Amino acid sequence: MTGISGTSGDGGGGEAGTRRVRVVLVDDHRMFRTGVQAEIGQTETTGVEVVGEAADVDQAVTVITATRPEVVLLDVHLPGGGGVEVLRRCAPLMAAAQDPVRFLALSVSDAAEDVIGVIRGGARGYVTKTITGKDLVDSIFRVQDGDAVFSPRLAGFVLDAFASTDAPPVDEDMDRLTQREREVLRLIARGYAYKEIAKQLFISVKTVESHVSAVLRKLQLSNRHELTRWATARRLV
């Protein structure tokens, strides 16, 4: 399991006792959610109250709408359309004049297209899962305040992408793919079998095969081995 580094119970940067923040965890790995909960969810120490969890897009939208947290920790790669789809469907909550819901992406991926995709979707920041518990708590409070928060090496991606209002796409090849095709691409590159992908994404094996064929055609690749090399070169795995 990919987890947050750092020592559990090391505190939340001095916020506890003076402030509270209600948080929803969205990640498709239950063990990771459990680890985050243990690391930051000691409310009396950290000031963070975890009020809900979700493992896919539909669950996320339901839980976020029901609980109206101040901050959502959002994984980028989720069954049902990914973090970008959660942001799209929660756009009215982000735009609320009072008590807007703010999103902080928390992902294992440090790929530029993932970072820029969720920031364009409305997330207030993006940190990787190597972050310490203390720094994650600090990031949550900063996002609650409306600040933009990024892991150091990711900030450059965002600056480059938004240097001009007509910034070109990060990756023209990736832009040819639909969101669902990108999800299938990543799972294929990670070594999942078609049946496993179908189960992960709640679609049929035949639909998976159709998506793979479309990806190969659009990227002008011949087989899944070439596809895996292509994805690895772009650090999408």
CSV table of C-alpha atoms in Angstrom, one decimal:
chain,number,residue,atom,x,y,z
A,1,MET,CA,0.0,0.0,0.0
A,2,THR,CA,1.2,3.5,-0.8
A,3,GLY,CA,0.9,5.5,2.4
A,4,ILE,CA,1.7,8.8,4.0
A,5,SER,CA,5.1,9.0,5.4
A,6,GLY,CA,5.7,10.4,8.9
A,7,THR,CA,4.9,9.4,12.4
A,8,SER,CA,1.3,9.1,13.4
A,9,GLY,CA,0.2,11.4,16.2
A,10,ASP,CA,2.9,14.0,15.5
A,11,GLY,CA,0.3,16.8,15.6
A,12,GLY,CA,-1.2,19.0,13.0
A,13,GLY,CA,0.9,22.1,13.0
A,14,GLY,CA,-0.6,23.8,16.0
A,15,GLU,CA,-4.1,24.1,14.6
A,16,ALA,CA,-5.8,21.8,17.1
A,17,GLY,CA,-7.7,23.5,20.0
A,18,THR,CA,-8.3,26.7,17.9
A,19,ARG,CA,-9.7,25.5,14.6
A,20,ARG,CA,-11.6,22.6,13.1
A,21,VAL,CA,-12.0,21.4,9.6
A,22,ARG,CA,-14.5,18.8,8.3
A,23,VAL,CA,-13.0,16.6,5.6
A,24,VAL,CA,-14.1,13.9,3.3
A,25,LEU,CA,-11.6,11.2,2.0
A,26,VAL,CA,-12.1,10.1,-1.6
A,27,ASP,CA,-9.8,7.2,-2.6
A,28,ASP,CA,-10.5,3.8,-4.1
A,29,HIS,CA,-8.1,2.0,-1.8
A,30,ARG,CA,-9.7,1.2,1.5
A,31,MET,CA,-6.4,0.6,3.3
A,32,PHE,CA,-5.1,3.9,2.2
A,33,ARG,CA,-8.2,5.7,3.5
A,34,THR,CA,-7.8,3.9,6.8
A,35,GLY,CA,-4.2,5.0,7.0
A,36,VAL,CA,-5.1,8.6,6.3
A,37,GLN,CA,-7.8,8.5,8.9
A,38,ALA,CA,-5.4,7.2,11.5
A,39,GLU,CA,-2.8,9.7,10.6
A,40,ILE,CA,-4.8,12.9,10.5
A,41,GLY,CA,-8.2,12.1,11.9
A,42,GLN,CA,-7.4,12.5,15.6
A,43,THR,CA,-9.5,15.6,15.9
A,44,GLU,CA,-8.4,16.7,19.4
A,45,THR,CA,-4.8,16.6,18.2
A,46,THR,CA,-5.0,17.7,14.6
A,47,GLY,CA,-8.2,19.7,14.3
A,48,VAL,CA,-9.3,17.5,11.4
A,49,GLU,CA,-12.7,15.7,11.6
A,50,VAL,CA,-13.2,13.1,8.9
A,51,VAL,CA,-16.9,13.2,8.2
A,52,GLY,CA,-17.1,10.8,5.3
A,53,GLU,CA,-15.3,8.5,2.8
A,54,ALA,CA,-15.9,7.3,-0.7
A,55,ALA,CA,-14.3,4.9,-3.1
A,56,ASP,CA,-15.7,5.9,-6.5
A,57,VAL,CA,-17.2,8.9,-8.3
A,58,ASP,CA,-20.9,8.2,-7.5
A,59,GLN,CA,-20.1,7.6,-3.8
A,60,ALA,CA,-18.0,10.7,-3.7
A,61,VAL,CA,-20.7,13.0,-5.1
A,62,THR,CA,-23.3,11.5,-2.7
A,63,VAL,CA,-21.2,11.8,0.4
A,64,ILE,CA,-19.9,15.3,-0.4
A,65,THR,CA,-23.4,16.6,-1.1
A,66,ALA,CA,-24.7,15.0,2.1
A,67,THR,CA,-22.0,16.2,4.4
A,68,ARG,CA,-20.9,19.5,2.8
A,69,PRO,CA,-17.3,19.3,4.2
A,70,GLU,CA,-14.9,22.3,4.1
A,71,VAL,CA,-12.3,20.2,2.3
A,72,VAL,CA,-12.3,17.1,0.2
A,73,LEU,CA,-9.1,15.0,-0.2
A,74,LEU,CA,-9.5,13.7,-3.7
A,75,ASP,CA,-7.6,10.9,-5.5
A,76,VAL,CA,-7.1,11.5,-9.2
A,77,HIS,CA,-7.8,8.0,-10.4
A,78,LEU,CA,-11.2,6.7,-9.4
A,79,PRO,CA,-13.7,4.2,-10.8
A,80,GLY,CA,-16.5,6.0,-12.6
A,81,GLY,CA,-14.7,8.9,-14.3
A,82,GLY,CA,-11.8,9.9,-12.1
A,83,GLY,CA,-11.3,12.9,-9.9
A,84,VAL,CA,-12.1,15.3,-12.7
A,85,GLU,CA,-15.6,13.9,-12.9
A,86,VAL,CA,-16.1,14.4,-9.2
A,87,LEU,CA,-15.1,18.0,-9.6
A,88,ARG,CA,-17.4,18.5,-12.6
A,89,ARG,CA,-20.4,17.2,-10.7
A,90,CYS,CA,-19.5,19.1,-7.5
A,91,ALA,CA,-19.0,22.4,-9.3
A,92,PRO,CA,-22.1,24.1,-7.7
A,93,LEU,CA,-20.8,23.2,-4.3
A,94,MET,CA,-17.4,24.8,-5.1
A,95,ALA,CA,-19.1,27.9,-6.4
A,96,ALA,CA,-21.4,28.4,-3.4
A,97,ALA,CA,-21.3,31.9,-2.1
A,98,GLN,CA,-21.3,30.7,1.5
A,99,ASP,CA,-19.3,27.8,2.8
A,100,PRO,CA,-17.9,26.5,-0.5
A,101,VAL,CA,-16.5,23.0,-0.7
A,102,ARG,CA,-12.8,23.0,-1.6
A,103,PHE,CA,-10.8,20.2,-3.0
A,104,LEU,CA,-7.2,19.1,-2.4
A,105,ALA,CA,-5.9,16.4,-4.8
A,106,LEU,CA,-4.0,13.7,-2.9
A,107,SER,CA,-2.5,11.2,-5.4
A,108,VAL,CA,0.4,8.8,-6.0
A,109,SER,CA,0.6,10.3,-9.5
A,110,ASP,CA,2.9,13.3,-10.2
A,111,ALA,CA,2.2,13.3,-14.0
A,112,ALA,CA,1.7,16.8,-15.4
A,113,GLU,CA,-1.5,16.0,-17.1
A,114,ASP,CA,-3.1,14.7,-13.9
A,115,VAL,CA,-2.0,17.8,-12.0
A,116,ILE,CA,-3.3,20.3,-14.6
A,117,GLY,CA,-6.5,18.3,-15.2
A,118,VAL,CA,-7.7,18.6,-11.6
A,119,ILE,CA,-6.6,22.2,-11.2
A,120,ARG,CA,-8.5,23.1,-14.3
A,121,GLY,CA,-11.4,21.2,-12.9
A,122,GLY,CA,-11.4,23.5,-9.8
A,123,ALA,CA,-9.2,21.8,-7.2
A,124,ARG,CA,-7.3,24.2,-4.9
A,125,GLY,CA,-4.1,22.2,-4.7
A,126,TYR,CA,-2.3,18.9,-5.4
A,127,VAL,CA,0.0,17.0,-3.1
A,128,THR,CA,1.5,13.5,-3.5
A,129,LYS,CA,1.0,10.6,-1.2
A,130,THR,CA,4.6,10.9,0.0
A,131,ILE,CA,3.5,13.9,2.1
A,132,THR,CA,3.9,13.6,5.9
A,133,GLY,CA,0.8,13.6,8.1
A,134,LYS,CA,1.8,17.0,9.6
A,135,ASP,CA,2.2,18.6,6.2
A,136,LEU,CA,-1.0,17.2,5.0
A,137,VAL,CA,-2.9,18.7,7.9
A,138,ASP,CA,-1.2,22.0,7.3
A,139,SER,CA,-2.2,21.8,3.6
A,140,ILE,CA,-5.8,21.0,4.5
A,141,PHE,CA,-6.1,24.1,6.7
A,142,ARG,CA,-4.5,26.3,4.0
A,143,VAL,CA,-7.0,25.0,1.4
A,144,GLN,CA,-9.8,25.7,3.8
A,145,ASP,CA,-8.5,29.3,3.9
A,146,GLY,CA,-8.6,29.5,0.1
A,147,ASP,CA,-4.9,29.2,-0.5
A,148,ALA,CA,-3.5,27.1,-3.4
A,149,VAL,CA,-1.2,24.3,-2.2
A,150,PHE,CA,1.2,22.1,-4.2
A,151,SER,CA,4.0,19.7,-3.6
A,152,PRO,CA,7.1,21.7,-4.5
A,153,ARG,CA,8.0,20.0,-7.8
A,154,LEU,CA,4.4,20.1,-9.1
A,155,ALA,CA,4.0,23.9,-8.8
A,156,GLY,CA,6.0,24.3,-12.0
A,157,PHE,CA,3.5,22.3,-14.0
A,158,VAL,CA,0.7,24.6,-13.0
A,159,LEU,CA,2.8,27.8,-13.7
A,160,ASP,CA,3.7,26.6,-17.1
A,161,ALA,CA,0.2,25.5,-18.0
A,162,PHE,CA,-1.4,28.8,-16.9
A,163,ALA,CA,1.3,31.1,-18.1
A,164,SER,CA,-1.1,32.3,-20.8
A,165,THR,CA,-4.8,32.0,-21.2
A,166,ASP,CA,-4.4,30.0,-24.4
A,167,ALA,CA,-1.9,27.5,-23.1
A,168,PRO,CA,-1.5,24.5,-25.3
A,169,PRO,CA,-2.6,21.0,-24.1
A,170,VAL,CA,0.0,19.3,-21.9
A,171,ASP,CA,-0.1,16.2,-24.1
A,172,GLU,CA,-1.8,16.3,-27.5
A,173,ASP,CA,-1.9,12.5,-27.7
A,174,MET,CA,-3.6,12.2,-24.3
A,175,ASP,CA,-6.1,14.9,-25.3
A,176,ARG,CA,-7.4,12.6,-28.0
A,177,LEU,CA,-8.6,10.1,-25.4
A,178,THR,CA,-11.8,10.3,-23.5
A,179,GLN,CA,-11.7,10.2,-19.7
A,180,ARG,CA,-12.8,6.6,-19.7
A,181,GLU,CA,-10.2,5.6,-22.3
A,182,ARG,CA,-7.5,7.2,-20.0
A,183,GLU,CA,-8.7,5.1,-17.1
A,184,VAL,CA,-8.6,1.9,-19.2
A,185,LEU,CA,-5.1,2.9,-20.5
A,186,ARG,CA,-3.7,3.3,-17.0
A,187,LEU,CA,-5.1,0.0,-15.8
A,188,ILE,CA,-3.9,-1.8,-18.8
A,189,ALA,CA,-0.4,-0.3,-18.3
A,190,ARG,CA,-0.5,-1.4,-14.7
A,191,GLY,CA,-1.0,-5.0,-15.8
A,192,TYR,CA,-4.7,-5.5,-15.1
A,193,ALA,CA,-6.5,-8.2,-17.1
A,194,TYR,CA,-9.7,-7.2,-19.0
A,195,LYS,CA,-11.9,-8.8,-16.5
A,196,GLU,CA,-10.2,-6.9,-13.6
A,197,ILE,CA,-10.6,-3.6,-15.5
A,198,ALA,CA,-14.3,-4.4,-16.1
A,199,LYS,CA,-14.8,-5.0,-12.4
A,200,GLN,CA,-12.9,-1.9,-11.4
A,201,LEU,CA,-14.8,0.4,-13.8
A,202,PHE,CA,-18.2,-1.3,-13.5
A,203,ILE,CA,-18.4,-2.0,-17.3
A,204,SER,CA,-18.4,-5.1,-19.4
A,205,VAL,CA,-15.4,-6.9,-20.8
A,206,LYS,CA,-16.6,-6.2,-24.3
A,207,THR,CA,-16.7,-2.5,-23.5
A,208,VAL,CA,-13.1,-2.7,-22.1
A,209,GLU,CA,-12.0,-4.3,-25.4
A,210,SER,CA,-13.7,-1.5,-27.3
A,211,HIS,CA,-11.9,1.1,-25.3
A,212,VAL,CA,-8.5,-0.6,-25.7
A,213,SER,CA,-9.0,-0.8,-29.5
A,214,ALA,CA,-9.9,2.9,-29.5
A,215,VAL,CA,-6.8,3.8,-27.5
A,216,LEU,CA,-4.5,1.8,-29.7
A,217,ARG,CA,-6.0,3.4,-32.8
A,218,LYS,CA,-5.8,6.9,-31.5
A,219,LEU,CA,-2.2,6.5,-30.2
A,220,GLN,CA,-1.2,4.5,-33.3
A,221,LEU,CA,0.1,1.6,-31.3
A,222,SER,CA,-0.1,-2.1,-32.1
A,223,ASN,CA,-0.6,-4.0,-28.9
A,224,ARG,CA,-0.8,-3.6,-25.1
A,225,HIS,CA,3.0,-4.0,-24.7
A,226,GLU,CA,3.6,-0.9,-26.8
A,227,LEU,CA,0.8,0.8,-24.8
A,228,THR,CA,2.4,0.0,-21.5
A,229,ARG,CA,5.8,1.4,-22.7
A,230,TRP,CA,4.0,4.5,-24.0
A,231,ALA,CA,2.2,5.0,-20.6
A,232,THR,CA,5.4,4.3,-18.6
A,233,ALA,CA,7.4,6.9,-20.6
A,234,ARG,CA,4.7,9.5,-19.6
A,235,ARG,CA,4.7,8.3,-16.0
A,236,LEU,CA,1.0,7.4,-16.1
A,237,VAL,CA,1.4,4.0,-14.5
